[in-house]
Coordinates of C-alpha atoms in Angstrom, one line a residue:
Chain A
M248 CA -36.5 32.1 39.8
T249 CA -34.1 29.8 37.5
R250 CA -30.6 30.9 37.1
Y251 CA -28.9 30.6 33.7
E252 CA -25.3 30.7 32.8
N253 CA -23.1 29.9 29.8
P254 CA -20.9 27.2 31.0
K255 CA -17.5 26.5 29.1
I256 CA -18.1 23.1 27.0
P257 CA -15.3 20.7 26.8
E258 CA -13.5 20.9 23.3
G259 CA -13.4 18.0 21.0
I260 CA -16.9 16.7 21.2
N261 CA -18.3 18.0 18.0
Y262 CA -14.9 17.5 16.0
S263 CA -11.8 15.4 16.2
Q264 CA -8.7 17.2 17.6
N265 CA -6.3 15.1 15.5
S266 CA -4.5 16.5 12.8
G267 CA -6.2 14.2 10.3
F268 CA -2.7 13.1 8.8
K269 CA -2.9 9.4 10.2
D270 CA -6.5 9.3 8.9
F271 CA -5.6 10.5 5.4
F272 CA -2.8 8.1 5.2
G273 CA -5.0 5.3 6.0
M274 CA -7.4 6.1 3.5
L275 CA -4.7 6.7 1.0
A276 CA -3.4 3.1 1.6
G277 CA -7.0 1.8 1.1
A278 CA -7.5 3.8 -2.1
V279 CA -4.3 2.4 -3.5
L280 CA -5.3 -1.2 -2.6
L281 CA -8.7 -0.6 -4.2
V282 CA -7.4 0.9 -7.4
V283 CA -4.7 -1.8 -7.8
C284 CA -7.3 -4.6 -7.2
V285 CA -9.6 -3.0 -9.8
V286 CA -6.8 -2.5 -12.3
L287 CA -5.8 -6.1 -11.8
S288 CA -9.1 -7.7 -12.0
M289 CA -10.0 -5.7 -15.1
A290 CA -6.6 -6.5 -16.8
L291 CA -7.2 -10.1 -16.2
L292 CA -10.7 -10.0 -17.2
S293 CA -9.9 -8.3 -20.5
R294 CA -6.9 -10.7 -21.1
Y295 CA -9.2 -13.6 -20.9
A296 CA -12.4 -12.3 -22.3
L297 CA -10.8 -10.4 -25.3
T298 CA -8.4 -12.9 -26.4
A299 CA -11.3 -15.2 -26.7
I300 CA -12.2 -13.0 -29.7
S301 CA -10.6 -14.6 -32.6
F302 CA -8.1 -12.5 -34.7
E303 CA -10.4 -12.5 -37.7
Q304 CA -13.2 -10.9 -35.5
E305 CA -10.7 -8.5 -34.2
R306 CA -10.0 -7.5 -37.9
K307 CA -13.6 -7.0 -38.4
I308 CA -14.0 -4.7 -35.5
A309 CA -11.1 -2.6 -36.7
E310 CA -12.6 -2.3 -40.3
L311 CA -15.3 -0.2 -38.6
V312 CA -12.7 2.3 -37.7
D313 CA -11.8 4.5 -40.6
F314 CA -8.1 4.7 -40.9
E315 CA -7.8 8.1 -42.7
L316 CA -4.4 8.0 -44.0
P317 CA -3.4 10.9 -46.4
E318 CA -2.7 10.3 -50.1
R319 CA 0.7 8.8 -50.7
S320 CA 3.2 9.8 -53.1
E321 CA 5.0 7.2 -55.2
G322 CA 8.1 7.2 -53.0
D323 CA 5.9 6.6 -49.8
Q324 CA 4.1 3.7 -51.6
R325 CA 7.5 2.2 -52.5
I326 CA 8.5 2.5 -48.7
Q327 CA 5.2 1.1 -47.5
Q328 CA 5.8 -2.0 -49.9
Y329 CA 9.3 -2.4 -48.6
L330 CA 8.0 -2.2 -44.9
Q331 CA 5.3 -4.7 -45.7
A332 CA 7.7 -7.1 -47.2
L333 CA 10.2 -6.8 -44.2
A334 CA 7.3 -7.5 -41.8
D335 CA 6.1 -10.4 -43.8
Q336 CA 9.7 -11.9 -43.7
L337 CA 10.0 -11.4 -39.9
L338 CA 6.6 -13.0 -39.5
E339 CA 7.8 -16.2 -40.8
S340 CA 9.8 -16.6 -37.5
A341 CA 6.9 -15.5 -35.3
P342 CA 5.3 -18.1 -33.1
F343 CA 1.8 -17.2 -34.2
D344 CA 0.8 -16.2 -37.7
Y345 CA -1.5 -13.4 -37.4
P346 CA -1.2 -11.3 -40.3
V347 CA -0.1 -7.6 -40.0
T348 CA -0.7 -4.6 -42.4
V349 CA 2.0 -2.1 -42.3
H350 CA 1.0 1.8 -42.9
Y351 CA 3.7 4.3 -43.6
V352 CA 2.9 8.0 -42.5
P353 CA 5.3 10.4 -43.8
E354 CA 4.7 13.0 -41.1
G355 CA 3.8 12.9 -37.4
E356 CA 6.1 12.6 -34.3
V357 CA 9.0 10.3 -33.8
N358 CA 6.8 7.1 -33.2
A359 CA 5.4 3.9 -34.4
Y360 CA 2.5 1.9 -33.0
A361 CA 0.4 -1.2 -33.5
T362 CA -3.3 -1.1 -33.2
I363 CA -6.1 -3.6 -33.4
G364 CA -6.7 -5.5 -36.3
G365 CA -3.0 -6.2 -37.1
H366 CA -2.3 -2.8 -38.2
I367 CA 1.1 -1.1 -37.8
I368 CA 1.7 2.4 -38.3
I369 CA 5.3 3.7 -38.8
N370 CA 6.0 7.4 -38.9
G371 CA 8.5 8.9 -41.2
S372 CA 10.4 10.9 -38.7
L373 CA 11.2 7.6 -36.9
L374 CA 12.3 5.9 -39.9
S375 CA 14.6 8.8 -40.9
R376 CA 16.4 8.1 -37.5
L377 CA 17.2 4.6 -38.0
E378 CA 20.6 3.7 -39.5
S379 CA 20.2 0.2 -40.7
E380 CA 17.6 -2.4 -41.6
N381 CA 18.4 -4.3 -38.4
A382 CA 17.2 -1.4 -36.4
L383 CA 14.0 -1.0 -38.6
A384 CA 13.5 -4.7 -38.1
M385 CA 13.7 -4.5 -34.3
L386 CA 11.2 -1.7 -34.7
L387 CA 8.8 -3.9 -36.9
G388 CA 9.4 -7.0 -34.9
H389 CA 8.5 -5.2 -31.7
E390 CA 5.1 -4.1 -33.2
I391 CA 4.6 -7.5 -34.7
A392 CA 5.0 -9.0 -31.4
H393 CA 2.4 -6.8 -29.8
I394 CA 0.0 -8.1 -32.4
Q395 CA 1.1 -11.6 -31.8
H396 CA 0.5 -11.1 -28.0
R397 CA -2.9 -9.5 -28.9
D398 CA -1.7 -6.4 -26.8
P399 CA -3.7 -3.8 -28.6
I400 CA -7.1 -5.3 -28.0
V401 CA -6.3 -6.1 -24.4
S402 CA -5.1 -2.8 -23.6
L403 CA -8.2 -1.2 -25.3
G404 CA -10.6 -3.2 -23.4
Q405 CA -8.7 -2.7 -20.2
G406 CA -8.6 0.8 -20.6
V407 CA -12.3 1.1 -21.1
L408 CA -13.2 -1.2 -18.4
V409 CA -10.9 0.6 -15.7
G410 CA -12.1 4.0 -17.0
V411 CA -15.9 3.1 -16.5
M412 CA -15.1 1.4 -13.2
L413 CA -13.3 4.4 -11.8
S414 CA -15.7 6.9 -13.1
V415 CA -18.3 5.1 -11.0
V416 CA -16.1 5.0 -7.9
T417 CA -14.8 8.7 -7.9
G418 CA -17.3 10.4 -10.2
N419 CA -16.1 13.9 -9.5
E420 CA -13.1 16.2 -10.6
S421 CA -11.9 16.9 -7.2
G422 CA -8.4 16.3 -6.0
A423 CA -9.4 12.9 -4.6
G424 CA -10.6 11.7 -8.0
W425 CA -7.6 12.9 -9.6
L426 CA -5.7 10.9 -7.2
I427 CA -7.5 7.8 -7.8
S428 CA -7.2 8.1 -11.5
S429 CA -3.5 8.7 -11.2
F430 CA -3.0 5.6 -9.2
S431 CA -4.9 3.8 -12.0
E432 CA -2.6 5.2 -14.7
I433 CA 0.5 4.3 -12.6
S434 CA -0.8 0.8 -12.3
N435 CA -1.8 0.7 -15.9
M436 CA 1.7 1.7 -16.7
A437 CA 3.2 -1.3 -15.0
F438 CA 1.1 -3.6 -17.3
S439 CA 2.0 -1.5 -20.4
R440 CA 5.9 -1.9 -19.5
E441 CA 5.4 -5.5 -19.2
Q442 CA 3.7 -5.7 -22.5
E443 CA 6.7 -3.6 -24.2
S444 CA 9.3 -5.8 -22.4
K445 CA 7.7 -9.0 -23.7
A446 CA 7.4 -7.4 -27.1
D447 CA 11.2 -6.4 -27.0
D448 CA 12.0 -10.2 -26.2
L449 CA 9.9 -11.7 -29.0
S450 CA 11.3 -9.1 -31.5
L451 CA 14.8 -10.1 -30.6
Q452 CA 14.1 -13.8 -31.1
M453 CA 12.5 -12.8 -34.6
L454 CA 15.5 -10.8 -35.4
R455 CA 17.9 -13.6 -34.5
K456 CA 16.1 -16.2 -36.7
T457 CA 15.9 -13.8 -39.6
Y458 CA 19.4 -12.4 -39.5
G459 CA 21.4 -14.8 -37.6
H460 CA 22.3 -11.9 -34.9
V461 CA 20.8 -8.9 -33.2
N462 CA 23.4 -6.4 -33.9
G463 CA 22.0 -3.0 -34.7
A464 CA 18.8 -3.6 -32.8
D465 CA 20.0 -1.3 -29.8
Q466 CA 20.4 1.5 -32.4
L467 CA 16.5 1.7 -32.3
F468 CA 16.4 2.7 -28.7
V469 CA 19.5 5.1 -29.2
A470 CA 17.4 7.0 -31.9
L471 CA 14.2 6.9 -29.6
D472 CA 16.3 8.3 -26.9
G473 CA 17.8 11.0 -29.1
A474 CA 14.2 12.0 -30.0
T475 CA 13.1 12.4 -26.2
G476 CA 12.8 15.8 -25.0
E477 CA 15.0 16.7 -22.0
L478 CA 12.0 17.2 -19.7
L479 CA 10.7 13.6 -20.3
K480 CA 14.2 12.2 -19.9
G481 CA 14.1 12.6 -16.2
T482 CA 10.8 10.7 -15.7
P483 CA 11.3 7.7 -13.6
E484 CA 10.4 4.3 -15.0
W485 CA 7.4 3.8 -12.9
L486 CA 5.8 6.9 -14.2
S487 CA 6.4 5.6 -18.0
T488 CA 4.4 3.4 -20.2
H489 CA 7.7 2.0 -21.8
P490 CA 10.8 0.7 -20.0
I491 CA 13.5 3.3 -20.1
N492 CA 15.7 3.1 -23.1
K493 CA 18.8 2.6 -21.3
H494 CA 17.2 -0.6 -19.8
R495 CA 16.1 -1.8 -23.2
I496 CA 19.5 -1.4 -24.6
A497 CA 21.1 -3.3 -21.7
K498 CA 18.8 -6.1 -22.3
I499 CA 19.8 -6.3 -25.9
K500 CA 23.4 -6.3 -24.8
A501 CA 22.7 -9.1 -22.3
F502 CA 20.8 -11.0 -25.2
T503 CA 24.0 -10.6 -27.5
E504 CA 26.4 -11.9 -25.0
G505 CA 25.7 -15.5 -25.4
L506 CA 25.9 -15.3 -29.1
D507 CA 28.8 -15.1 -31.5
S508 CA 27.9 -11.9 -33.4
S509 CA 31.3 -10.1 -33.5
R510 CA 31.8 -10.5 -37.2
K511 CA 28.3 -10.1 -38.4
T512 CA 27.6 -7.0 -40.4
L513 CA 24.7 -4.8 -40.5
K514 CA 22.3 -4.6 -43.6
P515 CA 21.8 -1.0 -44.7
L516 CA 18.6 0.3 -45.6
P517 CA 17.6 0.4 -49.2
D518 CA 19.0 3.2 -51.2
F519 CA 15.7 4.7 -52.3
I520 CA 14.6 5.4 -48.5
P521 CA 16.9 8.4 -47.7
S522 CA 15.9 10.2 -51.0
V523 CA 12.1 9.9 -50.3
L524 CA 12.5 11.1 -46.5
Chain B
M671 CA 5.7 13.9 -13.0
V672 CA 5.0 17.7 -13.1
N673 CA 1.3 17.0 -12.1
I674 CA 2.3 14.9 -9.0
I675 CA 4.8 17.7 -7.8
I676 CA 1.9 20.3 -8.2
F677 CA -0.4 18.1 -6.3
L678 CA 2.1 17.3 -3.5
T679 CA 2.8 20.9 -3.2
L680 CA -0.9 21.9 -3.0
L681 CA -1.4 19.1 -0.4
C682 CA 1.4 20.3 1.7
V683 CA 0.4 24.0 1.5
G684 CA -3.2 23.0 2.3
Y685 CA -2.2 20.9 5.3
F686 CA 0.4 23.2 7.1
V687 CA -1.3 26.5 6.3
G688 CA -4.7 25.0 6.9
S689 CA -4.0 23.4 10.2
Y690 CA -1.9 26.5 11.4
L691 CA -4.8 28.7 10.7
E692 CA -7.2 26.2 12.2
K693 CA -5.6 26.1 15.3
K694 CA -5.1 29.8 15.4
H695 CA -8.9 30.3 14.8
F696 CA -9.8 27.9 17.6
K697 CA -7.6 29.8 20.0
S698 CA -9.2 32.9 19.2
I699 CA -12.7 31.4 19.3
I700 CA -12.1 30.0 22.8
A701 CA -10.7 33.2 24.2
R702 CA -13.6 35.3 22.8
E703 CA -16.2 32.8 24.1
D704 CA -14.6 33.5 27.6
Q705 CA -15.1 37.1 27.1
S706 CA -18.7 36.9 26.0
R707 CA -19.8 34.4 28.7
D708 CA -22.2 37.0 30.3
I709 CA -24.5 37.2 27.4
L710 CA -26.8 34.3 27.7
L711 CA -28.1 32.3 24.6
F712 CA -31.4 30.5 24.5
C713 CA -33.1 28.4 22.1
K714 CA -36.4 29.0 23.8
R715 CA -38.7 31.8 22.6
Y716 CA -39.8 33.0 25.9
P717 CA -37.4 32.3 28.7
D718 CA -39.1 33.1 32.1
Q719 CA -40.1 36.6 32.9
M720 CA -36.9 38.0 31.5
I721 CA -38.8 38.9 28.2
L722 CA -41.2 40.9 30.0
S723 CA -38.7 43.4 31.4
S724 CA -36.6 43.8 28.2
D725 CA -36.6 45.3 24.8
G726 CA -35.9 42.8 21.9
Q727 CA -34.1 43.2 18.7
L728 CA -32.9 41.0 16.0
V729 CA -29.1 40.1 16.0
S730 CA -27.2 38.0 13.5
G731 CA -23.8 36.7 12.8
N732 CA -22.5 35.5 9.5
V733 CA -19.5 33.5 8.5
V734 CA -18.1 31.9 5.1
I735 CA -15.2 29.6 5.7
S736 CA -13.4 27.9 3.1
I737 CA -12.0 24.4 3.0
D738 CA -8.2 23.9 2.2
Y739 CA -6.8 21.5 -0.4
F740 CA -5.8 18.8 2.0
K741 CA -9.2 18.7 3.7
S742 CA -11.0 18.6 0.3
V743 CA -8.8 15.5 -0.7
S744 CA -9.3 13.9 2.5
A745 CA -13.0 14.3 2.4
G746 CA -13.1 13.0 -1.2
L747 CA -11.2 9.9 -0.1
R748 CA -13.6 9.6 2.8
N749 CA -16.5 9.5 0.2
L750 CA -15.0 6.1 -0.7
F751 CA -15.0 4.5 2.4
G752 CA -17.7 6.2 4.6
G753 CA -17.4 7.4 8.2
R754 CA -16.9 10.6 10.1
V755 CA -15.6 13.3 7.7
N756 CA -13.2 14.9 10.3
A757 CA -12.2 17.3 7.8
Y758 CA -15.6 18.9 7.4
E759 CA -16.6 18.5 11.1
S760 CA -13.9 21.0 12.5
L761 CA -14.7 23.4 9.6
L762 CA -18.4 23.5 10.6
E763 CA -17.7 23.6 14.2
R764 CA -15.5 26.8 13.6
A765 CA -18.1 28.4 11.4
R766 CA -20.9 28.0 13.9
R767 CA -19.0 29.1 16.8
E768 CA -17.6 32.1 14.9
A769 CA -21.1 33.1 13.7
I770 CA -22.5 32.8 17.2
L771 CA -19.6 35.0 18.4
R772 CA -20.3 37.6 15.8
M773 CA -24.0 37.6 16.9
K774 CA -23.0 38.0 20.5
D775 CA -20.7 40.8 19.5
Q776 CA -23.6 42.7 17.9
A777 CA -25.8 42.1 21.0
G778 CA -23.0 43.1 23.4
K779 CA -22.6 46.4 21.5
M780 CA -26.3 47.3 22.1
G781 CA -26.0 46.5 25.7
A782 CA -27.9 43.2 25.5
N783 CA -27.6 40.6 28.2
A784 CA -29.3 37.6 26.5
I785 CA -30.2 36.3 23.1
V786 CA -33.3 34.3 22.8
N787 CA -34.8 32.1 20.1
V788 CA -31.3 31.4 18.6
K789 CA -31.3 29.6 15.2
I790 CA -28.4 28.5 13.1
E791 CA -28.5 28.1 9.3
T792 CA -25.8 26.3 7.3
S793 CA -25.4 26.2 3.5
S794 CA -22.6 25.3 1.1
I795 CA -21.3 27.9 -1.4
N796 CA -20.2 26.4 -4.9
K797 CA -22.2 23.4 -5.0
G798 CA -21.3 23.1 -8.8
A799 CA -19.5 20.3 -10.5
K800 CA -16.6 20.5 -8.1
S801 CA -16.8 19.5 -4.5
V802 CA -18.0 21.8 -1.8
G803 CA -15.6 24.6 -1.6
S804 CA -16.8 26.7 1.4
V805 CA -19.6 26.8 3.9
E806 CA -21.7 29.6 5.3
V807 CA -23.1 29.6 8.7
Y808 CA -25.6 32.3 9.7
A809 CA -26.7 32.6 13.3
Y810 CA -29.6 34.8 14.3
G811 CA -31.8 35.6 17.4
T812 CA -33.6 38.2 19.3
A813 CA -31.2 40.2 21.6
L814 CA -32.7 41.2 25.0
K815 CA -31.7 44.6 26.4
P816 CA -32.9 45.1 30.0
R817 CA -35.5 48.0 30.0
E818 CA -34.2 50.8 32.1
V819 CA -36.1 51.4 35.3
S820 CA -37.1 55.0 35.4

């Protein structure tokens, strides 16, 4: 008769006895590389493909989007006309001449932005924090620079392309999916910071041509810094879409150094603005 | 920033607690396997004449084990590159061996010396939108208890 027994089977045949840590970091490095390649190639693709669309075409696309702006009071309209006139004045010293349309929104958070079709939106809460026309011109110049660089349409295209690519790759809501999309956000932020930094540079040049100096430009970032919540202030630069305000102010200081701007005075904002705000 | 801190905390907790529990579980599995080595397991239905002199009874063991956060992220990344999913392999190995041990425990309590026709079923729990959270392993077979000679 056959004899049977239950022998002891060596461990580690059906599973790996490693902790999985090395394995994990190997895959993590691979995932970072993959995401950086995806974001980089999509960024280049959208930069080349979308800037081939003419600005007139972009304006037509933007017309399809309804800008639902609230009914404006007489005072708000006056501010908007003033902002538009200042933008047009700055535009004269811009390297390209894509026209911009400024919209003034009395409410909203402390913010201003440029969007496709050459539209610039300035919120009242940011305007009320600015102390001179020079700081406002730095703001408008910065947004105009985004439009001259075609940043809104490039970022839009890049966002859509990267989003589609990554949803194909990850396709789930697990921790790994979250990890991959965070990597892509962080690499997108690097692109965004570069765009912001270039917009600051061009804005400073426009300011210098218009006023002969760039005094007062740093006040914009002092105001923005004052409006930033304490929690967000600790965010490191690599996790932000914009360069941190301290660095932006330092850059303006460096730009000023070569110029003789000691006796240049700032231009105040028109008298009617504080009464409307 | 807050999200990253939460993520890293979950990952660390998953890794350290998960691997501690896994090591502890394997230790206990190996020890209990040694203790229950005298109950023989067969995939065959009718091993030799043994069946003729025994009473049979269905015995079963059931286990549900959950994956830790570190394993789930690791397995999710593995989905991108392909290859052995080590994170799941050890999970299933534990579940299978634990299920067999529980089945043996049942058989031992009724005085059986062998289990024949052993089958193992595996299924994942919460298959929904999110990734596999835990596995169930069910082991069952016919326990043979030697007939008392009167």
